[in-house]
mmCIF file of C-alpha atoms and ligand atoms in Angstrom:
data_model
loop_
_atom_site.group_PDB
_atom_site.id
_atom_site.type_symbol
_atom_site.label_atom_id
_atom_site.label_comp_id
_atom_site.label_asym_id
_atom_site.label_seq_id
_atom_site.Cartn_x
_atom_site.Cartn_y
_atom_site.Cartn_z
ATOM 1 C CA MET A 1 95.806 20.766 116.877
ATOM 2 C CA THR A 2 93.677 18.540 119.150
ATOM 3 C CA GLU A 3 91.535 15.529 118.443
ATOM 4 C CA HIS A 4 89.068 16.833 121.026
ATOM 5 C CA VAL A 5 87.635 19.452 118.663
ATOM 6 C CA LEU A 6 86.385 18.372 115.250
ATOM 7 C CA ILE A 7 85.946 21.001 112.555
ATOM 8 C CA GLU A 8 83.751 20.141 109.602
ATOM 9 C CA ARG A 9 82.378 22.105 106.650
ATOM 10 C CA ARG A 10 78.814 21.441 105.519
ATOM 11 C CA GLY A 11 78.424 23.752 102.541
ATOM 12 C CA ALA A 12 78.595 27.301 103.916
ATOM 13 C CA VAL A 13 78.236 26.075 107.509
ATOM 14 C CA GLN A 14 81.278 25.494 109.710
ATOM 15 C CA VAL A 15 80.644 22.903 112.428
ATOM 16 C CA ILE A 16 82.780 23.062 115.576
ATOM 17 C CA ARG A 17 82.219 19.919 117.632
ATOM 18 C CA MET A 18 83.615 19.391 121.115
ATOM 19 C CA ASN A 19 84.569 15.733 121.189
ATOM 20 C CA ARG A 20 85.997 14.585 124.486
ATOM 21 C CA PRO A 21 83.217 12.253 125.645
ATOM 22 C CA GLU A 22 85.326 10.423 128.238
ATOM 23 C CA LYS A 23 85.570 13.717 130.191
ATOM 24 C CA LYS A 24 82.034 14.904 129.372
ATOM 25 C CA ASN A 25 83.578 17.476 127.031
ATOM 26 C CA ALA A 26 85.495 19.309 129.752
ATOM 27 C CA ILE A 27 87.416 21.934 127.795
ATOM 28 C CA THR A 28 91.225 22.086 127.836
ATOM 29 C CA SER A 29 93.473 24.936 126.731
ATOM 30 C CA ALA A 30 94.153 23.136 123.450
ATOM 31 C CA MET A 31 90.406 22.881 122.831
ATOM 32 C CA TYR A 32 89.875 26.605 123.482
ATOM 33 C CA ALA A 33 92.730 27.407 121.101
ATOM 34 C CA ALA A 34 91.266 25.158 118.395
ATOM 35 C CA MET A 35 87.807 26.698 118.767
ATOM 36 C CA ALA A 36 89.130 30.268 118.747
ATOM 37 C CA ARG A 37 91.128 29.489 115.600
ATOM 38 C CA ALA A 38 88.055 27.961 113.939
ATOM 39 C CA LEU A 39 85.995 31.079 114.670
ATOM 40 C CA THR A 40 88.596 33.489 113.317
ATOM 41 C CA ASP A 41 89.407 31.314 110.293
ATOM 42 C CA GLY A 42 85.705 30.858 109.536
ATOM 43 C CA ASP A 43 85.055 34.585 109.902
ATOM 44 C CA ALA A 44 87.887 35.291 107.440
ATOM 45 C CA ASP A 45 86.625 32.731 104.905
ATOM 46 C CA PRO A 46 83.925 34.151 102.586
ATOM 47 C CA GLY A 47 82.761 30.589 101.952
ATOM 48 C CA VAL A 48 81.637 30.266 105.588
ATOM 49 C CA HIS A 49 78.312 31.983 106.373
ATOM 50 C CA CYS A 50 77.524 30.503 109.754
ATOM 51 C CA HIS A 51 79.199 28.679 112.677
ATOM 52 C CA VAL A 52 77.653 25.784 114.580
ATOM 53 C CA PHE A 53 78.705 24.518 118.031
ATOM 54 C CA LEU A 54 77.871 20.947 119.013
ATOM 55 C CA GLY A 55 78.937 18.481 121.675
ATOM 56 C CA VAL A 56 78.471 14.728 121.948
ATOM 57 C CA PRO A 57 75.296 12.841 122.934
ATOM 58 C CA GLY A 58 74.563 13.613 126.586
ATOM 59 C CA ALA A 59 77.347 16.170 126.978
ATOM 60 C CA PHE A 60 77.547 19.578 125.402
ATOM 61 C CA SER A 61 80.287 20.477 127.878
ATOM 62 C CA ALA A 62 81.129 19.969 131.570
ATOM 63 C CA GLY A 63 82.879 23.334 131.477
ATOM 64 C CA ASN A 64 86.500 24.205 131.859
ATOM 65 C CA ASP A 65 88.781 21.273 132.618
ATOM 66 C CA LEU A 66 89.056 21.411 136.402
ATOM 67 C CA ALA A 67 92.459 19.718 136.356
ATOM 68 C CA ASP A 68 93.691 22.716 134.347
ATOM 69 C CA PHE A 69 92.132 25.068 136.915
ATOM 70 C CA LEU A 70 93.746 23.123 139.761
ATOM 71 C CA ALA A 71 97.122 23.351 138.036
ATOM 72 C CA VAL A 72 96.771 27.152 138.004
ATOM 73 C CA ALA A 73 95.490 27.134 141.587
ATOM 74 C CA THR A 74 98.652 25.332 142.641
ATOM 75 C CA GLY A 75 101.035 27.727 140.929
ATOM 76 C CA GLY A 76 101.016 26.591 137.303
ATOM 77 C CA GLU A 77 100.981 28.954 134.355
ATOM 78 C CA ASN A 78 97.631 30.587 133.594
ATOM 79 C CA SER A 79 97.080 30.123 129.853
ATOM 80 C CA THR A 80 95.306 32.889 127.938
ATOM 81 C CA ASP A 81 93.569 30.388 125.626
ATOM 82 C CA VAL A 82 90.229 30.537 127.420
ATOM 83 C CA TRP A 83 90.156 34.348 127.354
ATOM 84 C CA ASP A 84 91.256 34.456 123.709
ATOM 85 C CA PHE A 85 88.429 32.069 122.896
ATOM 86 C CA LEU A 86 85.855 34.121 124.802
ATOM 87 C CA ILE A 87 86.886 37.285 123.002
ATOM 88 C CA ALA A 88 86.769 35.533 119.608
ATOM 89 C CA LEU A 89 83.310 34.243 120.530
ATOM 90 C CA ALA A 90 81.964 37.615 121.662
ATOM 91 C CA SER A 91 83.442 39.301 118.570
ATOM 92 C CA ALA A 92 82.499 36.650 115.985
ATOM 93 C CA ALA A 93 81.384 38.349 112.789
ATOM 94 C CA LYS A 94 79.085 35.572 111.560
ATOM 95 C CA PRO A 95 75.967 34.010 113.083
ATOM 96 C CA ILE A 96 76.495 31.203 115.580
ATOM 97 C CA ILE A 97 74.030 28.387 116.258
ATOM 98 C CA SER A 98 74.436 25.849 119.055
ATOM 99 C CA GLY A 99 72.893 22.460 119.717
ATOM 100 C CA VAL A 100 73.001 21.398 123.364
ATOM 101 C CA ASP A 101 72.257 17.946 124.746
ATOM 102 C CA GLY A 102 72.611 16.914 128.377
ATOM 103 C CA ILE A 103 75.422 18.398 130.421
ATOM 104 C CA ALA A 104 75.938 22.147 129.982
ATOM 105 C CA VAL A 105 78.061 23.364 132.897
ATOM 106 C CA GLY A 106 80.028 26.591 133.260
ATOM 107 C CA ILE A 107 81.167 27.684 129.840
ATOM 108 C CA GLY A 108 78.901 24.928 128.490
ATOM 109 C CA THR A 109 76.112 27.298 129.563
ATOM 110 C CA THR A 110 77.684 30.709 129.023
ATOM 111 C CA LEU A 111 78.933 29.943 125.503
ATOM 112 C CA ASN A 112 75.292 29.951 124.428
ATOM 113 C CA LEU A 113 74.893 33.591 125.489
ATOM 114 C CA HIS A 114 76.935 34.448 122.400
ATOM 115 C CA CYS A 115 74.899 32.291 120.044
ATOM 116 C CA ASP A 116 72.158 33.659 117.822
ATOM 117 C CA LEU A 117 70.050 30.504 118.092
ATOM 118 C CA THR A 118 70.368 27.669 120.601
ATOM 119 C CA PHE A 119 68.453 24.402 120.409
ATOM 120 C CA ALA A 120 68.544 22.196 123.505
ATOM 121 C CA THR A 121 67.100 18.789 124.318
ATOM 122 C CA SER A 122 64.604 18.333 127.126
ATOM 123 C CA ARG A 123 67.146 16.416 129.236
ATOM 124 C CA THR A 124 69.584 19.344 129.166
ATOM 125 C CA VAL A 125 70.374 21.153 132.401
ATOM 126 C CA PHE A 126 72.236 24.465 132.312
ATOM 127 C CA ARG A 127 74.336 25.131 135.396
ATOM 128 C CA THR A 128 77.126 27.515 136.377
ATOM 129 C CA PRO A 129 78.654 26.567 139.759
ATOM 130 C CA PHE A 130 81.183 29.406 139.657
ATOM 131 C CA VAL A 131 80.666 30.577 143.233
ATOM 132 C CA ASP A 132 80.679 27.032 144.625
ATOM 133 C CA LEU A 133 84.098 26.638 143.029
ATOM 134 C CA GLY A 134 85.296 29.866 144.682
ATOM 135 C CA LEU A 135 85.193 31.565 141.265
ATOM 136 C CA VAL A 136 83.160 34.285 139.531
ATOM 137 C CA PRO A 137 81.037 34.338 136.355
ATOM 138 C CA GLU A 138 82.846 34.536 133.006
ATOM 139 C CA ALA A 139 82.176 34.996 129.282
ATOM 140 C CA GLY A 140 80.429 38.308 129.898
ATOM 141 C CA SER A 141 77.670 36.408 131.702
ATOM 142 C CA SER A 142 77.640 38.894 134.608
ATOM 143 C CA LEU A 143 76.518 41.505 132.051
ATOM 144 C CA LEU A 144 74.450 39.432 129.643
ATOM 145 C CA VAL A 145 72.460 37.193 131.993
ATOM 146 C CA PRO A 146 70.844 39.939 134.144
ATOM 147 C CA LYS A 147 69.921 41.793 130.928
ATOM 148 C CA LEU A 148 68.436 38.638 129.480
ATOM 149 C CA MET A 149 66.460 37.275 132.413
ATOM 150 C CA GLY A 150 66.482 39.911 135.179
ATOM 151 C CA ARG A 151 68.523 40.096 138.383
ATOM 152 C CA GLN A 152 66.744 37.393 140.345
ATOM 153 C CA ARG A 153 67.031 34.588 137.842
ATOM 154 C CA ALA A 154 70.576 35.754 137.065
ATOM 155 C CA PHE A 155 71.439 35.467 140.754
ATOM 156 C CA ALA A 156 69.927 31.973 140.931
ATOM 157 C CA LEU A 157 71.863 30.819 137.865
ATOM 158 C CA LEU A 158 75.192 32.589 138.320
ATOM 159 C CA CYS A 159 75.540 32.922 142.097
ATOM 160 C CA LEU A 160 73.499 30.069 143.575
ATOM 161 C CA GLY A 161 74.485 27.640 140.827
ATOM 162 C CA GLU A 162 70.875 26.494 140.406
ATOM 163 C CA GLY A 163 70.291 24.139 137.499
ATOM 164 C CA PHE A 164 68.004 25.487 134.775
ATOM 165 C CA SER A 165 66.062 22.873 132.835
ATOM 166 C CA ALA A 166 65.706 23.379 129.088
ATOM 167 C CA THR A 167 62.166 24.670 129.641
ATOM 168 C CA MET A 168 63.335 27.180 132.252
ATOM 169 C CA ALA A 169 66.163 28.218 129.935
ATOM 170 C CA LYS A 170 63.675 28.799 127.145
ATOM 171 C CA ASP A 171 61.363 30.807 129.410
ATOM 172 C CA ALA A 172 64.373 32.864 130.481
ATOM 173 C CA GLY A 173 65.382 33.596 126.879
ATOM 174 C CA LEU A 174 68.647 31.657 127.080
ATOM 175 C CA ILE A 175 67.674 29.260 124.306
ATOM 176 C CA TYR A 176 65.391 29.338 121.288
ATOM 177 C CA GLU A 177 63.787 25.907 121.214
ATOM 178 C CA VAL A 178 63.520 22.662 123.186
ATOM 179 C CA VAL A 179 63.776 19.645 120.894
ATOM 180 C CA ASP A 180 63.873 15.851 121.097
ATOM 181 C CA GLU A 181 67.305 14.264 121.367
ATOM 182 C CA ALA A 182 66.821 12.412 118.080
ATOM 183 C CA ASP A 183 66.000 15.654 116.254
ATOM 184 C CA LEU A 184 68.667 17.938 117.728
ATOM 185 C CA GLU A 185 71.310 17.887 115.030
ATOM 186 C CA ALA A 186 68.813 17.859 112.161
ATOM 187 C CA LYS A 187 67.128 20.957 113.649
ATOM 188 C CA VAL A 188 70.463 22.692 114.158
ATOM 189 C CA PHE A 189 71.651 21.959 110.628
ATOM 190 C CA ALA A 190 68.332 23.005 109.108
ATOM 191 C CA ALA A 191 68.503 26.329 110.963
ATOM 192 C CA ALA A 192 72.157 26.771 109.986
ATOM 193 C CA GLU A 193 71.367 26.129 106.328
ATOM 194 C CA GLN A 194 68.497 28.633 106.517
ATOM 195 C CA VAL A 195 70.857 31.223 108.017
ATOM 196 C CA ALA A 196 73.618 30.429 105.513
ATOM 197 C CA ALA A 197 71.241 30.947 102.587
ATOM 198 C CA LYS A 198 70.275 34.519 103.592
ATOM 199 C CA PRO A 199 71.757 37.542 101.797
ATOM 200 C CA VAL A 200 75.087 37.777 103.603
ATOM 201 C CA GLN A 201 75.434 41.554 103.958
ATOM 202 C CA ALA A 202 71.819 42.207 104.948
ATOM 203 C CA LEU A 203 72.050 39.489 107.598
ATOM 204 C CA LYS A 204 75.356 40.808 108.905
ATOM 205 C CA ILE A 205 74.060 44.367 109.303
ATOM 206 C CA SER A 206 70.852 43.099 110.925
ATOM 207 C CA ARG A 207 72.731 40.851 113.358
ATOM 208 C CA ASP A 208 75.170 43.640 114.261
ATOM 209 C CA LEU A 209 72.224 45.952 114.988
ATOM 210 C CA LEU A 210 70.638 43.348 117.255
ATOM 211 C CA ARG A 211 73.813 42.599 119.154
ATOM 212 C CA GLY A 212 75.172 46.125 119.483
ATOM 213 C CA SER A 213 78.877 46.768 119.888
ATOM 214 C CA PRO A 214 80.880 43.815 121.208
ATOM 215 C CA GLU A 215 83.157 46.292 122.998
ATOM 216 C CA GLU A 216 81.097 46.450 126.186
ATOM 217 C CA ILE A 217 80.973 42.660 126.356
ATOM 218 C CA VAL A 218 84.686 42.283 125.640
ATOM 219 C CA ASN A 219 85.449 44.824 128.392
ATOM 220 C CA ARG A 220 83.294 42.851 130.811
ATOM 221 C CA ILE A 221 85.034 39.607 129.823
ATOM 222 C CA ARG A 222 88.362 41.255 130.659
ATOM 223 C CA GLU A 223 87.031 42.586 133.981
ATOM 224 C CA GLU A 224 85.609 39.170 134.913
ATOM 225 C CA GLY A 225 88.920 37.620 133.808
ATOM 226 C CA ALA A 226 90.932 39.733 136.243
ATOM 227 C CA HIS A 227 88.734 38.577 139.151
ATOM 228 C CA PHE A 228 88.689 35.007 137.866
ATOM 229 C CA ARG A 229 92.482 34.753 137.721
ATOM 230 C CA GLU A 230 92.811 36.184 141.210
ATOM 231 C CA ARG A 231 90.137 33.789 142.515
ATOM 232 C CA LEU A 232 91.839 30.748 140.964
ATOM 233 C CA THR A 233 94.688 31.178 143.421
ATOM 234 C CA SER A 234 92.345 31.658 146.412
ATOM 235 C CA GLU A 235 91.940 29.157 149.223
ATOM 236 C CA GLU A 236 88.232 28.841 148.379
ATOM 237 C CA ALA A 237 88.988 27.728 144.830
ATOM 238 C CA HIS A 238 91.843 25.478 145.869
ATOM 239 C CA ALA A 239 89.617 23.631 148.353
ATOM 240 C CA ALA A 240 86.723 23.216 145.875
ATOM 241 C CA LEU A 241 88.934 22.083 142.999
ATOM 242 C CA THR A 242 90.855 19.632 145.173
ATOM 243 C CA ALA A 243 87.557 18.216 146.459
ATOM 244 C CA PHE A 244 86.313 17.622 142.892
ATOM 245 C CA MET A 245 89.530 16.041 141.639
ATOM 246 C CA SER A 246 89.786 13.684 144.617
ATOM 247 C CA ARG A 247 86.078 12.823 144.995
ATOM 248 C CA LYS A 248 86.301 9.364 143.415
ATOM 249 C CA LYS A 249 89.315 8.386 145.488
ATOM 250 C CA ALA A 250 87.378 8.813 148.752
HETATM 251 N N1 COA B 1 87.042 18.945 134.356
HETATM 252 C C1 COA B 1 87.795 17.835 134.326
HETATM 253 N N2 COA B 1 87.261 16.596 134.311
HETATM 254 C C2 COA B 1 85.923 16.507 134.310
HETATM 255 C C3 COA B 1 85.087 17.625 134.321
HETATM 256 C C4 COA B 1 85.697 18.898 134.349
HETATM 257 N N3 COA B 1 84.986 20.022 134.317
HETATM 258 N N4 COA B 1 83.803 17.216 134.314
HETATM 259 C C5 COA B 1 83.838 15.880 134.282
HETATM 260 N N5 COA B 1 85.116 15.447 134.279
HETATM 261 C C6 COA B 1 85.607 14.076 134.219
HETATM 262 C C7 COA B 1 85.411 13.353 135.538
HETATM 263 O O1 COA B 1 86.485 13.641 136.425
HETATM 264 C C8 COA B 1 85.401 11.921 135.069
HETATM 265 O O2 COA B 1 86.725 11.533 134.817
HETATM 266 P P1 COA B 1 87.222 10.044 135.264
HETATM 267 O O3 COA B 1 86.284 9.098 134.567
HETATM 268 O O4 COA B 1 88.625 9.980 134.773
HETATM 269 O O5 COA B 1 87.070 10.008 136.755
HETATM 270 C C9 COA B 1 84.699 12.001 133.709
HETATM 271 O O6 COA B 1 84.823 13.346 133.294
HETATM 272 C C10 COA B 1 83.222 11.687 133.778
HETATM 273 O O7 COA B 1 82.635 12.533 134.779
HETATM 274 P P2 COA B 1 81.657 11.992 135.931
HETATM 275 O O8 COA B 1 81.680 12.990 137.038
HETATM 276 O O9 COA B 1 82.002 10.570 136.258
HETATM 277 O O10 COA B 1 80.264 12.020 135.141
HETATM 278 P P3 COA B 1 78.830 12.292 135.756
HETATM 279 O O11 COA B 1 77.885 12.090 134.623
HETATM 280 O O12 COA B 1 78.621 11.533 137.022
HETATM 281 O O13 COA B 1 78.836 13.848 136.162
HETATM 282 C C11 COA B 1 79.173 16.199 135.799
HETATM 283 C C12 COA B 1 79.010 14.822 135.146
HETATM 284 C C13 COA B 1 79.449 17.194 134.690
HETATM 285 C C14 COA B 1 77.870 16.584 136.538
HETATM 286 C C15 COA B 1 80.304 16.174 136.831
HETATM 287 O O14 COA B 1 81.444 15.525 136.239
HETATM 288 C C16 COA B 1 80.756 17.543 137.279
HETATM 289 O O15 COA B 1 80.137 18.129 138.145
HETATM 290 N N6 COA B 1 81.827 18.044 136.678
HETATM 291 C C17 COA B 1 82.402 19.328 137.038
HETATM 292 C C18 COA B 1 81.655 20.440 136.335
HETATM 293 C C19 COA B 1 82.222 21.788 136.691
HETATM 294 O O16 COA B 1 82.232 22.188 137.828
HETATM 295 N N7 COA B 1 82.762 22.485 135.675
HETATM 296 C C20 COA B 1 83.405 23.749 135.807
HETATM 297 C C21 COA B 1 82.426 24.862 135.714
HETATM 298 S S1 COA B 1 83.189 26.447 135.899
#
């Protein structure tokens, strides 16, 4: 479907790797569609016990492709791929582990809210500049982040767009462990294999109990989505997106 997402099976672990290094793993519609499909296919496959999300060295993801956002801001069609992906992510039936190195912007941060374990390298910075782009939080983050880290840190992350180092992210409960760059993937795969080896039904019931019903999160994703789509056509968003896309020409 797209060469920018690589899907690999390692035993009972499905690895979903964002692979668009030349754009710091900015995510296009085709990439969202490929990742949503991987989650639903993996959930339907009894041979898959666990999903893993990875990026490339130095870039987990620079967030949504801003050229795609600008296209919508200037009257183009608003694809549903991102929202379909977010709903597949929030509703995924099997455990998800992520390994984050370097850039983790926008959805590169909020994706991890739906993971059961996240490992991040010490050079990782989590950042969500939604408001600076004239936009609003997505992926259920307006619900999940205040619950996770309290209103004040949530405001700093989601509204001020403050960068959170890996250590701050760990203190805030956003990630599980800070690891060395050289160890990241080995740690992620070891954890995934540990998860994949657990009794499947007992783990599923336990995880479902921990997470609660995805319905509240899915409803929030839809509510955020309505604001987000409206904001994409705002003057604030148009100005911010145009400034980013033309910054190197100046
Ligand atoms: N959408 C589209 N293209 C993006 C992108 C994005 N979100 N993030 C990076 N890119 C592109 C850049 O335009 C550049 O393309 P070019 O080489 O054709 O000019 C390439 O990726 C490399 O990015 P660059 O900015 O040169 O790398 P950097 O290491 O100096 O900075 C970032 C990396 C992520 C800090 C910076 O690119 C950035 O701020 N990106 C936007 C992040 C963002 O706002 N995402 C949306 C959140 S909702």
